[in-house]
CSV table of C-alpha atoms in Angstrom, one decimal:
chain,number,residue,atom,x,y,z
A,37,MET,CA,0.3,18.4,22.0
A,38,ALA,CA,-2.0,21.2,22.0
A,39,ASN,CA,-5.2,21.2,19.9
A,40,ASP,CA,-5.1,24.9,18.6
A,41,SER,CA,-4.8,24.2,14.4
A,42,ASN,CA,-7.9,22.7,12.3
A,43,CYS,CA,-7.2,20.7,8.8
A,44,GLU,CA,-9.5,20.4,6.0
A,45,TYR,CA,-8.1,18.0,4.2
A,46,ASP,CA,-10.6,19.2,0.7
A,47,ASP,CA,-8.6,22.1,0.6
A,48,PRO,CA,-4.9,20.5,1.3
A,49,PRO,CA,-2.6,22.7,2.8
A,50,SER,CA,0.2,22.1,-0.2
A,51,PRO,CA,1.9,24.5,-3.0
A,52,GLU,CA,-1.6,24.4,-4.5
A,53,LYS,CA,-4.7,23.2,-3.9
A,54,THR,CA,-4.9,18.9,-5.5
A,55,LYS,CA,-8.6,18.3,-8.3
A,56,GLU,CA,-10.2,15.2,-8.2
A,57,PRO,CA,-9.5,13.0,-10.9
A,58,VAL,CA,-12.6,14.2,-13.7
A,59,SER,CA,-13.0,9.5,-13.9
A,60,PRO,CA,-13.7,7.9,-10.2
A,61,LEU,CA,-10.6,5.4,-9.9
A,62,LYS,CA,-10.9,2.1,-9.2
A,63,LEU,CA,-9.5,-1.8,-10.8
A,64,LYS,CA,-11.5,-2.4,-13.5
A,65,PRO,CA,-11.9,-5.3,-14.8
A,66,LEU,CA,-10.3,-6.8,-17.1
A,67,HIS,CA,-11.7,-7.8,-20.6
A,68,ALA,CA,-11.1,-10.5,-23.3
A,69,ASN,CA,-10.5,-8.1,-26.1
A,70,GLY,CA,-9.2,-5.1,-24.7
A,71,TRP,CA,-6.1,-8.0,-22.8
A,72,LEU,CA,-2.9,-6.4,-24.3
A,73,HIS,CA,-4.3,-2.8,-23.9
A,74,ASP,CA,-5.0,-3.6,-20.5
A,75,MET,CA,-1.9,-4.8,-19.2
A,76,LYS,CA,0.6,-2.6,-21.5
A,77,LEU,CA,-1.3,0.7,-19.1
A,78,SER,CA,-0.7,-1.1,-15.9
A,79,SER,CA,3.0,-1.8,-16.7
A,80,PRO,CA,5.0,0.3,-14.9
A,81,THR,CA,7.4,2.8,-17.0
A,82,ALA,CA,9.6,3.3,-13.5
A,83,ALA,CA,13.3,1.7,-14.4
A,84,LEU,CA,12.6,-1.3,-11.9
A,85,VAL,CA,15.6,-2.9,-8.9
A,86,SER,CA,16.8,-5.7,-8.9
A,87,ASN,CA,18.0,-6.0,-6.3
A,88,GLY,CA,16.8,-6.3,-2.7
A,89,SER,CA,17.7,-3.3,-1.7
A,90,SER,CA,15.5,-0.8,-1.4
A,91,GLY,CA,17.4,2.5,-0.9
A,92,SER,CA,19.7,3.3,1.6
A,93,PHE,CA,19.2,6.9,4.1
A,94,ASP,CA,20.7,7.9,6.7
A,95,PRO,CA,17.8,9.7,9.9
A,96,THR,CA,19.3,11.9,10.8
A,97,TYR,CA,20.0,14.0,8.2
A,98,ARG,CA,17.5,16.5,9.5
A,99,ALA,CA,17.6,18.8,6.2
A,100,TRP,CA,16.4,15.8,4.2
A,101,THR,CA,13.1,15.4,5.0
A,102,VAL,CA,12.4,19.7,5.3
A,103,SER,CA,14.0,20.9,2.3
A,104,LEU,CA,14.4,17.6,0.2
A,105,MET,CA,16.4,19.5,-2.3
A,106,PRO,CA,19.9,17.5,-3.0
A,107,HIS,CA,18.2,14.3,-3.0
A,108,ARG,CA,15.7,15.2,-5.8
A,109,ILE,CA,18.6,17.0,-7.6
A,110,LEU,CA,20.0,13.9,-7.4
A,111,VAL,CA,17.7,11.6,-8.4
A,112,VAL,CA,16.3,13.7,-11.2
A,113,ALA,CA,19.9,13.9,-12.6
A,114,VAL,CA,19.8,9.9,-12.1
A,115,LEU,CA,16.4,9.2,-14.3
A,116,ILE,CA,17.5,12.3,-17.0
A,117,PHE,CA,20.2,10.2,-17.3
A,118,VAL,CA,18.7,6.4,-17.7
A,119,ARG,CA,15.6,7.7,-19.2
A,120,GLY,CA,16.2,10.8,-21.3
A,121,GLY,CA,15.4,14.2,-20.7
A,122,THR,CA,11.5,14.0,-20.6
A,123,THR,CA,11.7,12.9,-17.5
A,124,VAL,CA,12.0,16.7,-15.8
A,125,HIS,CA,9.1,17.5,-17.4
A,126,LEU,CA,7.1,13.8,-15.6
A,127,LEU,CA,8.6,15.3,-11.8
A,128,LEU,CA,7.5,18.8,-13.0
A,129,SER,CA,3.6,17.8,-13.8
A,130,LEU,CA,3.4,14.4,-10.8
A,131,GLN,CA,5.7,17.4,-8.0
A,132,LYS,CA,2.5,20.5,-9.3
A,133,LYS,CA,-0.3,17.7,-8.9
A,134,TYR,CA,1.3,15.7,-5.6
A,135,PRO,CA,3.6,17.4,-4.0
A,136,SER,CA,6.4,16.4,-1.7
A,137,ALA,CA,5.4,15.0,1.0
A,138,LEU,CA,8.8,16.0,2.3
A,139,SER,CA,8.7,19.0,0.7
A,140,ALA,CA,4.8,20.5,2.8
A,141,PHE,CA,6.0,17.9,6.2
A,142,ASP,CA,6.2,21.6,8.2
A,143,GLN,CA,2.5,22.1,7.1
A,144,ILE,CA,1.8,18.7,8.0
A,145,VAL,CA,2.8,18.6,11.1
A,146,VAL,CA,0.6,22.0,11.9
A,147,CYS,CA,-2.2,19.8,10.5
A,148,GLY,CA,-1.1,16.8,13.2
A,149,LYS,CA,-1.5,19.2,16.1
A,150,GLY,CA,-3.4,17.5,19.0
A,151,LYS,CA,-4.5,14.3,17.0
A,152,LYS,CA,-3.1,11.1,17.5
A,153,MET,CA,-1.2,10.0,14.0
A,154,ALA,CA,-2.3,6.2,12.8
A,155,LEU,CA,-0.3,4.8,9.8
A,156,PHE,CA,-1.1,2.3,7.0
A,157,LEU,CA,1.9,1.0,4.1
A,158,ASP,CA,2.1,-0.6,1.6
A,159,TYR,CA,4.7,-3.2,1.0
A,160,ASP,CA,5.7,-3.3,-2.6
A,161,GLY,CA,7.1,-0.3,-3.8
A,162,THR,CA,6.4,0.9,-0.8
A,163,LEU,CA,8.3,-0.6,1.8
A,164,SER,CA,11.1,-2.4,-0.7
A,165,PRO,CA,11.5,-1.7,-4.4
A,166,ILE,CA,10.1,-3.7,-7.6
A,167,VAL,CA,11.5,-6.6,-8.2
A,168,ASP,CA,11.9,-8.8,-11.0
A,169,GLU,CA,11.6,-11.7,-8.1
A,170,PRO,CA,8.6,-11.3,-5.8
A,171,ASP,CA,10.2,-13.2,-3.5
A,172,ASN,CA,13.5,-11.3,-3.2
A,173,ALA,CA,11.1,-7.6,-2.5
A,174,VAL,CA,13.1,-7.8,1.4
A,175,MET,CA,12.6,-4.3,3.1
A,176,SER,CA,16.8,-3.2,4.2
A,177,ASP,CA,17.2,-2.9,7.3
A,178,GLN,CA,16.8,0.4,8.5
A,179,MET,CA,13.8,0.8,6.5
A,180,ARG,CA,12.6,-2.0,9.4
A,181,GLU,CA,14.3,-0.5,12.0
A,182,VAL,CA,12.5,2.7,11.1
A,183,VAL,CA,9.4,1.2,10.6
A,184,ARG,CA,9.8,-0.8,14.3
A,185,ASN,CA,9.8,3.0,15.5
A,186,ALA,CA,6.8,3.8,14.4
A,187,ALA,CA,5.3,0.5,15.4
A,188,LEU,CA,6.3,2.5,19.6
A,189,HIS,CA,4.9,5.4,19.4
A,190,LEU,CA,1.4,5.2,17.4
A,191,PRO,CA,-0.9,2.5,14.9
A,192,THR,CA,0.7,1.0,12.6
A,193,ALA,CA,0.3,-1.6,10.0
A,194,ILE,CA,1.2,-2.8,6.2
A,195,VAL,CA,-2.1,-3.3,3.9
A,196,SER,CA,-0.7,-5.6,1.3
A,197,GLY,CA,-2.3,-7.1,-1.7
A,198,ARG,CA,1.0,-10.4,-0.9
A,199,SER,CA,-0.8,-13.1,1.5
A,200,ARG,CA,-0.3,-11.9,5.1
A,201,ASP,CA,2.6,-14.5,6.2
A,202,LYS,CA,4.4,-14.0,3.6
A,203,VAL,CA,4.6,-10.1,4.6
A,204,PHE,CA,5.1,-11.3,8.3
A,205,ASP,CA,8.1,-13.1,7.1
A,206,PHE,CA,9.1,-10.2,5.0
A,207,VAL,CA,9.1,-7.6,7.8
A,208,LYS,CA,10.0,-10.1,10.8
A,209,LEU,CA,8.2,-7.5,13.3
A,210,THR,CA,5.6,-8.0,16.2
A,211,GLU,CA,4.4,-4.7,16.6
A,212,LEU,CA,2.9,-3.8,13.9
A,213,TYR,CA,-0.1,-5.0,12.3
A,214,TYR,CA,-0.5,-6.6,7.9
A,215,ALA,CA,-3.4,-7.0,6.3
A,216,GLY,CA,-2.6,-8.6,4.0
A,217,SER,CA,-4.7,-10.2,1.0
A,218,HIS,CA,-6.3,-6.3,-0.1
A,219,GLY,CA,-6.5,-6.2,3.1
A,220,MET,CA,-9.8,-9.6,3.7
A,221,ASP,CA,-6.7,-10.5,5.7
A,222,ILE,CA,-5.5,-9.0,9.0
A,223,MET,CA,-3.9,-9.9,12.1
A,224,GLY,CA,-3.7,-8.3,15.7
A,225,PRO,CA,-1.8,-8.7,18.6
A,226,VAL,CA,-4.4,-9.8,21.8
A,227,GLY,CA,-4.6,-6.7,24.6
A,228,GLU,CA,-7.2,-6.1,26.9
A,229,HIS,CA,-10.2,-6.7,24.4
A,230,ASP,CA,-11.4,-10.0,23.6
A,231,SER,CA,-13.7,-10.2,20.9
A,232,VAL,CA,-14.2,-7.7,17.3
A,233,THR,CA,-18.0,-5.9,17.1
A,234,GLU,CA,-20.3,-7.9,16.6
A,235,HIS,CA,-21.0,-6.7,12.6
A,236,ARG,CA,-17.3,-8.4,11.6
A,237,ARG,CA,-18.2,-11.4,9.3
A,238,SER,CA,-16.0,-13.9,11.2
A,239,ILE,CA,-12.1,-13.7,13.9
A,240,ASN,CA,-10.5,-16.7,14.5
A,241,SER,CA,-8.4,-16.7,17.9
A,242,SER,CA,-5.2,-19.0,17.4
A,243,LYS,CA,-1.1,-18.3,18.3
A,244,ASN,CA,1.4,-17.7,16.0
A,245,GLN,CA,3.6,-15.7,14.8
A,246,GLY,CA,5.7,-16.0,18.6
A,247,LYS,CA,2.2,-14.3,20.3
A,248,GLU,CA,-1.7,-14.8,20.6
A,249,VAL,CA,-3.8,-12.8,17.9
A,250,LYS,CA,-6.5,-11.8,16.7
A,251,ILE,CA,-7.3,-12.6,13.5
A,252,PHE,CA,-10.4,-11.4,10.5
A,253,GLN,CA,-10.9,-13.1,7.6
A,254,ALA,CA,-13.0,-11.7,5.0
A,255,ALA,CA,-13.4,-13.8,2.6
A,256,THR,CA,-12.9,-17.8,4.1
A,257,GLU,CA,-15.1,-19.0,2.2
A,258,PHE,CA,-13.5,-18.5,-0.8
A,259,LEU,CA,-10.5,-20.4,0.3
A,260,PRO,CA,-11.1,-24.2,-1.1
A,261,MET,CA,-11.9,-22.2,-4.4
A,262,ILE,CA,-8.3,-19.8,-4.1
A,263,ASP,CA,-6.7,-23.3,-3.8
A,264,GLU,CA,-8.0,-24.2,-7.0
A,265,VAL,CA,-7.8,-22.0,-9.2
A,266,PHE,CA,-4.0,-21.4,-8.1
A,267,ARG,CA,-3.8,-25.3,-9.0
A,268,LEU,CA,-5.0,-25.1,-12.2
A,269,LEU,CA,-3.8,-21.2,-13.5
A,270,ILE,CA,-0.1,-23.5,-12.8
A,271,ASP,CA,-0.8,-25.7,-15.1
A,272,LYS,CA,-2.5,-23.6,-17.6
A,273,THR,CA,1.1,-21.5,-17.7
A,274,LYS,CA,3.7,-23.5,-17.7
A,275,ALA,CA,4.8,-23.7,-20.5
A,276,ILE,CA,5.4,-19.2,-21.0
A,277,ASN,CA,8.6,-18.2,-20.2
A,278,GLY,CA,8.7,-16.0,-17.9
A,279,VAL,CA,5.0,-16.1,-15.7
A,280,LYS,CA,4.4,-16.6,-12.0
A,281,VAL,CA,2.2,-17.8,-10.4
A,282,GLU,CA,1.5,-16.2,-6.5
A,283,ASN,CA,-1.1,-18.1,-3.5
A,284,ASN,CA,-1.4,-15.3,-2.0
A,285,ARG,CA,-4.5,-17.1,0.5
A,286,PHE,CA,-7.2,-15.1,-0.2
A,287,CYS,CA,-6.1,-14.3,-4.0
A,288,VAL,CA,-3.8,-15.1,-6.7
A,289,SER,CA,-1.5,-13.1,-8.3
A,290,VAL,CA,-0.9,-14.0,-11.8
A,291,HIS,CA,3.2,-12.0,-12.6
A,292,TYR,CA,4.0,-11.3,-15.8
A,293,ARG,CA,7.1,-8.9,-15.7
A,294,ASN,CA,9.8,-11.3,-16.9
A,295,VAL,CA,7.6,-11.9,-19.8
A,296,GLU,CA,7.9,-11.5,-23.3
A,297,GLU,CA,5.6,-8.9,-24.2
A,298,LYS,CA,4.1,-10.8,-27.6
A,299,ASP,CA,2.8,-13.7,-24.7
A,300,TRP,CA,1.5,-10.7,-22.5
A,301,GLN,CA,-2.1,-11.5,-24.4
A,302,LEU,CA,-1.7,-15.4,-23.9
A,303,VAL,CA,-0.9,-15.4,-20.3
A,304,ALA,CA,-4.7,-12.9,-20.4
A,305,GLU,CA,-6.4,-15.5,-22.1
A,306,CYS,CA,-4.7,-18.1,-20.4
A,307,THR,CA,-5.8,-16.7,-17.2
A,308,ASP,CA,-8.7,-15.9,-18.2
A,309,ASP,CA,-9.6,-19.5,-19.9
A,310,VAL,CA,-9.0,-20.6,-16.0
A,311,LEU,CA,-12.2,-18.0,-14.5
A,312,LYS,CA,-14.8,-18.4,-16.9
A,313,VAL,CA,-16.2,-21.2,-14.5
A,314,TYR,CA,-15.3,-19.8,-11.6
A,315,PRO,CA,-17.6,-16.5,-11.2
A,316,ARG,CA,-17.3,-15.6,-7.4
A,317,LEU,CA,-14.1,-14.9,-8.8
A,318,ARG,CA,-12.9,-11.6,-10.9
A,319,LEU,CA,-9.9,-10.9,-12.6
A,320,THR,CA,-8.9,-7.2,-12.1
A,321,HIS,CA,-5.0,-5.6,-12.4
A,322,GLY,CA,-3.2,-2.5,-10.7
A,323,ARG,CA,-0.1,-0.4,-12.1
A,324,ARG,CA,1.9,-3.1,-12.0
A,325,VAL,CA,2.3,-6.0,-14.7
A,326,VAL,CA,0.4,-8.3,-12.7
A,327,LEU,CA,-3.3,-10.2,-13.2
A,328,GLU,CA,-4.5,-10.5,-9.8
A,329,VAL,CA,-7.9,-12.9,-8.9
A,330,ARG,CA,-10.0,-11.8,-6.9
A,331,PRO,CA,-13.3,-12.8,-5.0
A,332,VAL,CA,-16.0,-10.8,-6.0
A,333,ILE,CA,-16.9,-9.5,-2.9
A,334,ASP,CA,-17.5,-5.6,-0.9
A,335,TRP,CA,-13.4,-5.0,0.4
A,336,ASN,CA,-10.6,-3.7,-0.4
A,337,LYS,CA,-7.9,-1.7,0.8
A,338,GLY,CA,-10.2,0.7,2.0
A,339,LYS,CA,-12.0,-1.2,4.1
A,340,ALA,CA,-9.8,-2.5,5.7
A,341,VAL,CA,-8.6,0.1,6.4
A,342,GLU,CA,-12.1,2.1,7.9
A,343,PHE,CA,-11.6,-1.9,9.4
A,344,LEU,CA,-9.4,-1.0,11.8
A,345,LEU,CA,-9.9,2.8,12.6
A,346,ASP,CA,-12.8,1.2,13.8
A,347,SER,CA,-11.2,-1.8,15.3
A,348,LEU,CA,-8.7,0.2,17.5
A,349,GLU,CA,-12.2,2.8,18.6
A,350,LEU,CA,-10.1,5.6,15.8
A,351,ALA,CA,-13.8,5.5,13.4
A,352,ASN,CA,-15.4,8.0,15.7
A,353,CYS,CA,-12.7,10.4,16.4
A,354,LYS,CA,-12.7,13.6,15.2
A,355,ASN,CA,-8.6,14.0,16.7
A,356,VAL,CA,-6.6,11.3,14.2
A,357,LEU,CA,-5.2,11.8,12.0
A,358,PRO,CA,-4.6,8.4,9.6
A,359,ILE,CA,-2.0,8.9,7.0
A,360,TYR,CA,-1.6,5.1,4.0
A,361,ILE,CA,1.3,5.6,1.8
A,362,GLY,CA,1.6,3.3,-0.6
A,363,ASP,CA,2.0,3.5,-4.7
A,364,ASP,CA,-0.3,1.4,-6.5
A,365,LEU,CA,-4.1,0.8,-7.5
A,366,THR,CA,-5.4,-1.3,-5.6
A,367,ASP,CA,-4.8,1.5,-3.2
A,368,GLU,CA,-6.2,3.9,-4.3
A,369,ASP,CA,-9.6,2.3,-2.4
A,370,ALA,CA,-7.8,3.9,0.1
A,371,PHE,CA,-6.7,7.2,-0.6
A,372,LYS,CA,-9.9,8.2,-1.5
A,373,VAL,CA,-11.9,6.8,1.7
A,374,LEU,CA,-9.6,9.2,3.9
A,375,ARG,CA,-10.1,11.5,2.0
A,376,ASP,CA,-13.5,11.5,0.6
A,377,ASP,CA,-13.5,11.3,5.6
A,378,LYS,CA,-11.6,14.9,5.1
A,379,ARG,CA,-9.7,13.1,8.6
A,380,GLY,CA,-7.1,11.9,6.9
A,381,PHE,CA,-5.2,11.4,3.5
A,382,GLY,CA,-3.3,9.6,1.3
A,383,ILE,CA,0.5,9.4,-0.1
A,384,LEU,CA,1.0,8.2,-3.4
A,385,VAL,CA,4.9,7.0,-3.7
A,386,SER,CA,5.6,6.9,-7.5
A,387,SER,CA,7.8,9.6,-9.5
A,388,VAL,CA,6.1,9.6,-13.0
A,389,PRO,CA,2.6,11.6,-13.3
A,390,LYS,CA,-0.7,9.2,-12.4
A,391,GLU,CA,-3.9,9.7,-11.2
A,392,SER,CA,-4.7,9.8,-6.7
A,393,HIS,CA,-6.8,10.2,-5.2
A,394,ALA,CA,-4.0,11.0,-3.0
A,395,LEU,CA,-2.8,14.9,-1.7
A,396,TYR,CA,0.9,14.4,-1.6
A,397,SER,CA,3.8,11.9,-2.7
A,398,LEU,CA,7.4,10.3,-2.5
A,399,MET,CA,9.5,9.2,-5.0
A,400,ASP,CA,10.4,5.7,-3.7
A,401,PRO,CA,11.0,4.0,-0.5
A,402,SER,CA,13.8,5.8,0.1
A,403,GLU,CA,11.4,8.2,1.0
A,404,VAL,CA,9.3,7.4,2.8
A,405,GLY,CA,11.6,5.9,5.0
A,406,LEU,CA,12.4,9.8,5.3
A,407,MET,CA,8.9,10.7,6.0
A,408,THR,CA,8.0,7.9,8.8
A,409,TYR,CA,10.9,8.5,10.4
A,410,SER,CA,10.7,11.9,10.7
A,411,ALA,CA,6.8,12.4,11.7
A,412,THR,CA,7.8,9.7,14.5
A,413,VAL,CA,10.5,11.7,15.7
A,414,PRO,CA,9.3,14.0,19.2
A,415,CYS,CA,10.8,16.9,18.1
A,416,TYR,CA,10.5,17.1,14.0
A,417,GLY,CA,7.1,15.8,13.6
A,418,LEU,CA,4.3,14.8,14.3
A,419,LEU,CA,4.8,13.5,18.5
A,420,GLU,CA,5.6,15.5,21.2
A,421,GLU,CA,7.8,14.4,23.8
A,422,THR,CA,5.1,14.5,25.7
A,423,SER,CA,3.3,12.6,23.2
A,424,ASP,CA,0.5,10.1,24.3
A,425,VAL,CA,-0.2,8.3,21.4
A,426,GLU,CA,0.1,4.5,22.3
A,427,GLY,CA,1.7,2.1,19.4
A,428,GLY,CA,0.6,-1.7,20.1
A,429,ARG,CA,-3.2,-1.4,20.6
A,430,SER,CA,-4.9,-4.2,19.9
A,431,ILE,CA,-7.6,-4.8,17.1
A,432,THR,CA,-11.1,-4.8,19.3
C-alpha cells in the first residue's frame, strides 16, 4: 500500500468525536460492604445465548460489511420484541458514542493505508457468544475460518481470561498467538529468532499442540498458590447451587451466572473468606457475572498487547495499525494502551451502552466475523493484493 494517509487516533475518523471517560476505567477490587452492588453492576443486561452457536454470517455479502443496515434493523427488531422499546434508545446511545466499526469501515481503511495491521481478539463474547455454561462457549466453523484467514495475512492473537490451553481447545488453530490468563501466559510459534528480549520475566521452550512453541509466562511463581486456592474455592462453594469454579492456570474464575441472585452475596463472601490468607492474590470482576482471583502483579491484557507488539518488532514501528476487539472490562486495559499510543484503536463488542476506551463498536460475534473478514480481504479491506504483511511471525 502507498503511505498516502495519516490518521491521529485521538481524533478518530468517526461520525462524532469520542470522548474520554470521566474517570479511568480499571478493574476494581471488591469490598465486603459492596458485594451485592458490585456483582449486580457486573451482570450483563444483554440477552443470553444458551447454545454453542456464535451466529451465522455469510462473508460473501460485502454490502453487509459496508452499510450493515439490514443486519442491524433485524437485530434491533428482535431486541425490541424481546426486551422492549427502550432498546432503540440504548442502541442509539451506543452508536452515538462508539460508532459502528462496520459503518465506519471505509474511513478505517483510509487510516490503515501504508500500515501493517496486527489483530488482537478476546474470545468469550467476541469470537463466541456468552453462554450459561462456560464449557459450551464454542466458536462456529465460519468464525474459525475467518480467524484462520486473518492469521494467514497478518499477526493475529487471541487474548483471553481463560487458560491458554482451554482457548486453544476451543479455537484449534495453530496459526495464532494465544495469550491466556489475561495475558499472563503467551504462546507463539518459534521462528528464526530463538530468544526473547532479556528484560522479560521468563521464557520456556517446549513442544506443545503439534509444534514447537515459545512460551512467555508472567507469574509462574504463583502457580502452586493458584492451584491451592482453586481447590479451596471448590470446597467452600460446593453447597451453593449453580456456582462454577474454573481454574484458568494463572487465575481462578468463580462463575455465578447460574446462581440465584439471593445467593450472590454468599458466593462473594465465600470467595473473600478464602482469599483473606492470600495477600498476594486479589479479587476483581469484569462486566460478566464472574469473580476473578488474580496475582497481585502489574500485568494485564494491555501489557500483553505491548509484549506481543514488542516481540513482533512492531512496538517502535510507526507504520503499524494494531486493532483490539473485545467485550469485557478486562479488555479496557488493551483499549487504553492503543488509544494512549495513538497508533491503533479498540472496538467494543456490545449491544448496550458502556463506558469504554474503545473508539468503535460492534454488536455481537457475527459482526466481529464480518469486520475481521472485511479487514483481511485484499480487494475490500486493509490489505491489498500486493501487501507484504506477513502472518505467523514468531515471538522474538
